[in-house]
Amino acid sequence: MSAVLEKPRAERGTLPSRSHLDWLESEAIFILREVAGECANPVLFFSGGKDSIVLLRLAEKAFRPARFPFPLLHIDTGHNFDEVIAFRDARAAELEERLIVRSVEESMRRGTVQLHRQEDSRNAAQSVTLLEAIEEFSFDAAIGGARRDEEKARAKERIFSFRDDFGQWDPKNQRPELWNLYNTRVHKGEHMRVFPISNWTELDVWQYIERERLAVPSLYYAHRRQVVRRNGLLVPVTGITPPREGEPVEELSVRFRTVGDISCTCPVESTAATPAEIVVETARTTVTERGATRMDDQTSEASMERRKKQGYF
Amino acid sequence: MTLLGEIERKTQQTEDRGVLRFITAGSVDDGKSTLIGRLLHDTSAVLEDQLAAVARASSKRGQEDIDLSLLTDGLEAEREQGITIDVAYRYFATPRRKFIIADTPGHEQYTRNMVTGASTADAAVILIDARKGVLAQTRRHATIAHLLGVHHVIVAVNKMDLVGYDQAVFDRIRRDFLGFASAFGIADLRFIPMSALRGDLVVERGAALGWYSGPTLLAALEEIEIADEADSLPFRFPVQLVVRPGAGTDFRGYAGRLESGVLARGAEVLALPSGRRTVVENIVSLDRSLPVAVAGDSVTLVLADDIDISRGDLIADPDNPPRAAKTVEARICWLSAEFLDAKALPAAVLKHTTRSVKAKLVSLNDRVDIDTLERQPSPAGLAMNDIAHVTLALAQPLFVDPYGLNRATGSFILIDEATNQTVAAGMIDG
């Protein structure tokens, strides 16, 4: 698939030079090791999505031949693609690492999550289940695959981002973050969210998947799928998102740029069937990752910021 | 050549020069947002839906033109109040390099934010409005960049279109800037005339500045050489973790990042604080064994002798070891909103590389006025954004280099133990 792995680094005098992927990889490994060195009870969010797949690769590079110094955690909305859930389980088993799953449906049964309507997106409700899981296990650091290029509110977030006793993010009162000296200290009940791939873009992620030959769920590659066109998005036809009355169903060649909750994740038209083809398509795209695919970010200019303040990942 | 063209062609000739981090210093009035918008736009890093969202927001506020500053102002309060609160990070790439811009706001908390942005920056782009010339803030920006050890400075003389692209204006600004900044001894200082609004000499050359023969801003950023600097320093490897899988293997490695210098298999190393010497038996990264690591590489070292090393220790060049210090003299930038009273100096946790120790501020020696560079001896205290010379006493020794020689082993932060807030950023004197 890729020849990059075998290619020796370009000559700079007699020393190896570092590509942008080497730089990003080293930074992320450094951050993961700081979490392991300084936090008492960390956890890593693993959903089976591409960003968290990259995180697992980075964790292998940071800690092998030892085990990961943290378990993996997935907050299952119950509206995930079966293939992604199967991929998640298989990857965790292959790595022989512990996977914890907590579900939004359990929170709904407990009554801590209440949706206005049954068909409402459970994406925002994840925050409740997530904070419940953090409390249940007393996690003091939660590592996630969020990137600053994804969204405006995220562009201002720290790599080690403090959450108070209620899991809230206060964007106006963040700790200054200087050099690579991360202040990881929290009081009991508070925690850190840590984002090792903050400085990566969607293009970097795909270039890394290509270079490292990482397996990702096949939904990321072009496949034929029934969709309807709604508000400029291609909404996949599923049991959770059926076509509305009068909406014509089309079958198109599509791929998912993100694989979140089914109720709010849309594919894009594409024929890209390999990481290399996705790299080309990503470099050529004219619409951002979330702009093309997320129904929930379009409701207002600040919807991500509001969700994050309430504890969203 | 566009990034896409490069990827499609898959040529191996273009060297990937890694990542360059730079800070932009200037106010909105200097056209900073327009300049960043221009860099992002002309390198295709801004996408249609982002532009459309900015256009919607601009028209909602009754602005006719698209306000590119809205691209970088991400928080609700910022958009409501038309201000920038915090450092924002923006990304773009060319075939030669990936760039990370730290965009810092220009109002009250300016020093704190610029110090934060500059701490990780390889280069600084200092904007000057050609109509206004060198101002007090220009001096402040250059001073902070110098203080934070940014060795590559590009002075962007912007809005040249508004002074008729007059070379005499550019020459005068350069003279004025050198008038105060030559004392700093900035290693790599360039001046580029430009119009971010018209796009002259940012990414494209344009036709209006024919008398200037140097590179465009983007070309200058692509050319900056940073790897050789970091590689040529004595090696420093702060240990992050001991990797010991246990059961069934006797593997024992020391995980960390080589912060400076070059480290090869077979090299003799000095472990601190123990002072023991040993030899690098192997350098590993997952299933690969590397003959050499260069500055910036996160690796795991396997050493020939079983010596006691743990997190916070430093593996260093025995021929050029760092200095063991129980007291340090340093310049600090006070980051906390709480006033630091010289008569009641607090204890704090000092984090230096991967080691945290208890520290006491022993004295505030003088406060530096960032605008005039004058030193005020024995100040009554420090307010947020103040920069001062201090003496600190440490509970355990640290192994340090002067910040001017090595950022990684010359920098520290102070953390208030009660509130867990980061209250100061420090740079150790030579």
XYZ file of C-alpha atoms in Angstrom, chain A residues 5 25-26 29 33 53-68 91 94-95 97 208 211-214, chain B residues 243 245 251 253-256 265 282-290 297-302:
53
model
C 7.609 2.957 5.761
C 4.133 11.478 16.314
C 6.929 12.372 18.719
C 4.027 10.099 22.305
C 3.957 9.444 28.451
C -7.266 4.351 16.088
C -4.335 6.724 15.606
C -4.210 7.248 19.383
C -3.869 3.505 19.954
C -0.985 3.321 17.506
C 0.700 6.195 19.330
C 0.103 4.434 22.658
C 1.804 1.317 21.288
C 4.791 3.447 20.345
C 4.773 5.183 23.715
C 4.550 2.108 25.971
C 5.390 -1.175 24.260
C 6.725 -3.705 25.121
C 4.822 -2.880 28.327
C 1.022 -2.827 28.610
C -0.813 0.461 28.302
C -8.823 -4.000 18.039
C -5.797 -7.768 19.415
C -3.896 -5.321 21.607
C -5.922 -4.185 26.465
C -0.353 8.718 9.254
C 2.278 5.491 6.599
C 1.584 3.174 9.521
C -0.764 0.956 7.473
C -3.458 1.160 10.120
C 9.477 0.752 30.654
C 7.013 -5.076 31.111
C 13.525 -5.686 29.053
C 14.118 0.836 28.907
C 13.913 4.532 29.604
C 11.216 6.347 27.676
C 11.544 10.021 26.854
C 23.975 3.624 19.797
C 19.975 0.345 21.901
C 17.481 2.999 20.840
C 14.039 1.533 20.219
C 10.698 2.703 18.923
C 8.065 -0.052 18.999
C 9.528 -2.820 16.825
C 12.283 -0.727 15.288
C 15.831 -0.349 16.490
C 17.395 3.003 15.557
C 12.567 12.111 18.722
C 10.449 10.248 21.289
C 12.258 6.948 21.828
C 13.126 4.381 24.475
C 16.774 3.954 25.493
C 18.244 0.654 26.574
